[in-house]
Amino acid sequence: MQVLPAPTFVDIVDAAARLEGVAHRTPVLTSSIANERTGASIFFKCENFQRMGAFKFRGAYNAVSHFDYVQRNAGVLTYSSGNHAQAIALSARLAGIHATVIMPHDAPAAKIAGAQSCGAEVIIYDRYKEVREEIGLRLAEERGMTLIPPYDHPHVIAGQGTAVRELIEESGPLDVLFVCLGGGGLLAGCALAAAELSPGCKVIGVEPEAGNDGQQSMARGEIVHIEVPHTIADGAAATHLGLYTFPIMQRLVETVVTVTDAQLIETMRFFAQRMKMVVEPTGCLAAAALMSGVVPVEGKRVGVIVSGGNVDLSRYAQFLA
Ligand SMILES: *Cc1c(COP(=O)(O)O)cnc(C)c1O
């Protein structure tokens, strides 16, 4: 298999050119209530308004856009708890190639339906019993398809980094940037962009308390593997960081903090009531950490990535009730 070099800021600029006119340039929103509560100037980069409802379209489309003729003919394969699967499905449809996605049995129905509606073949697996990486590698070999994993891939990381390039173009320099993490693809890409465009900006990773492998990995200096975490943040349920994402985090991320499911629900309510936005639990991680005050931000210019908005409406109603 081809081994690609680690991504750099140049790859983010290249990805931005490939995404131009294809991905949405999502809005950067402000909220006077958020500013009052924190004593800071907050800039929310709203990727819940991205195509397919999450930032994942950026990395997925960037990766597929690099395919050569042979790869295009065989198609793209991936595994994902949902949003990356949908993003690959849409990217493949736009590129006119076949997509197969491996999704967990308990993925939100809206995410499974989203992938199917783009014409992707969906294969369901049990995430408490089977290892998705193994299923993926086996299918890739059998079918000759190119596997694009959800976070540990240079083109995926570079694509995700375009979100912060757009954010800083609009907000100007930032003092602090909060980014959620599962496997760290978004965080690594955003950290690369921030380091270049707003040197000195402190990048804070945020993950669910129940799945703090990122925090443990940063503390120990090696990738820590955990059991599949039980959290409502289904998009951040990765059990370990990646070989590409972790070294970038070690170099460019200040610290990783955690928030509880209860804090996520409170933040979901904040977004619904005050900012009139539907944000999925995982998409609330970064804002929840900001609001919790675990990192001092008073008087600072602060970026917050709102990573996605795909949530089953019946579950959403329960969260808000
Ligand atoms: C995938 C995803 C994340 C986590 O991204 P990683 O690149 O795996 O760290 C966060 N939020 C949402 C909405 C996601 O879909």
PDB file of N, CA, C and O in Angstrom, residues 30-31 33 52 93 236 278 291:
ATOM      1  N   THR A  30     -21.879  34.511  15.746  1.00  0.00           N
ATOM      2  CA  THR A  30     -21.548  35.010  17.080  1.00  0.00           C
ATOM      3  C   THR A  30     -22.833  35.039  17.909  1.00  0.00           C
ATOM      4  O   THR A  30     -23.929  34.942  17.362  1.00  0.00           O
ATOM      5  N   SER A  31     -22.672  35.141  19.218  1.00  0.00           N
ATOM      6  CA  SER A  31     -23.825  35.176  20.112  1.00  0.00           C
ATOM      7  C   SER A  31     -23.481  36.080  21.279  1.00  0.00           C
ATOM      8  O   SER A  31     -22.496  35.830  22.001  1.00  0.00           O
ATOM      9  N   ILE A  33     -25.008  36.374  23.981  1.00  0.00           N
ATOM     10  CA  ILE A  33     -25.164  35.644  25.247  1.00  0.00           C
ATOM     11  C   ILE A  33     -23.912  34.810  25.548  1.00  0.00           C
ATOM     12  O   ILE A  33     -23.433  34.782  26.682  1.00  0.00           O
ATOM     13  N   MET A  52     -24.125  17.373   3.857  1.00  0.00           N
ATOM     14  CA  MET A  52     -24.355  16.166   4.653  1.00  0.00           C
ATOM     15  C   MET A  52     -24.325  16.460   6.158  1.00  0.00           C
ATOM     16  O   MET A  52     -24.296  15.546   6.968  1.00  0.00           O
ATOM     17  N   ARG A  93     -20.596   9.940  -5.105  1.00  0.00           N
ATOM     18  CA  ARG A  93     -21.646  10.238  -6.093  1.00  0.00           C
ATOM     19  C   ARG A  93     -21.235  11.430  -6.960  1.00  0.00           C
ATOM     20  O   ARG A  93     -21.375  11.404  -8.180  1.00  0.00           O
ATOM     21  N   ALA A 236     -17.688  10.819  18.311  1.00  0.00           N
ATOM     22  CA  ALA A 236     -16.371  10.875  18.957  1.00  0.00           C
ATOM     23  C   ALA A 236     -16.096   9.580  19.716  1.00  0.00           C
ATOM     24  O   ALA A 236     -15.390   9.564  20.710  1.00  0.00           O
ATOM     25  N   VAL A 278     -29.811  23.289  15.173  1.00  0.00           N
ATOM     26  CA  VAL A 278     -29.779  21.878  15.554  1.00  0.00           C
ATOM     27  C   VAL A 278     -28.323  21.418  15.501  1.00  0.00           C
ATOM     28  O   VAL A 278     -27.689  21.476  14.442  1.00  0.00           O
ATOM     29  N   MET A 291     -17.980  26.624  27.562  1.00  0.00           N
ATOM     30  CA  MET A 291     -18.955  27.105  28.557  1.00  0.00           C
ATOM     31  C   MET A 291     -18.631  26.612  29.963  1.00  0.00           C
ATOM     32  O   MET A 291     -18.985  27.264  30.944  1.00  0.00           O
TER      33      MET A 291
END
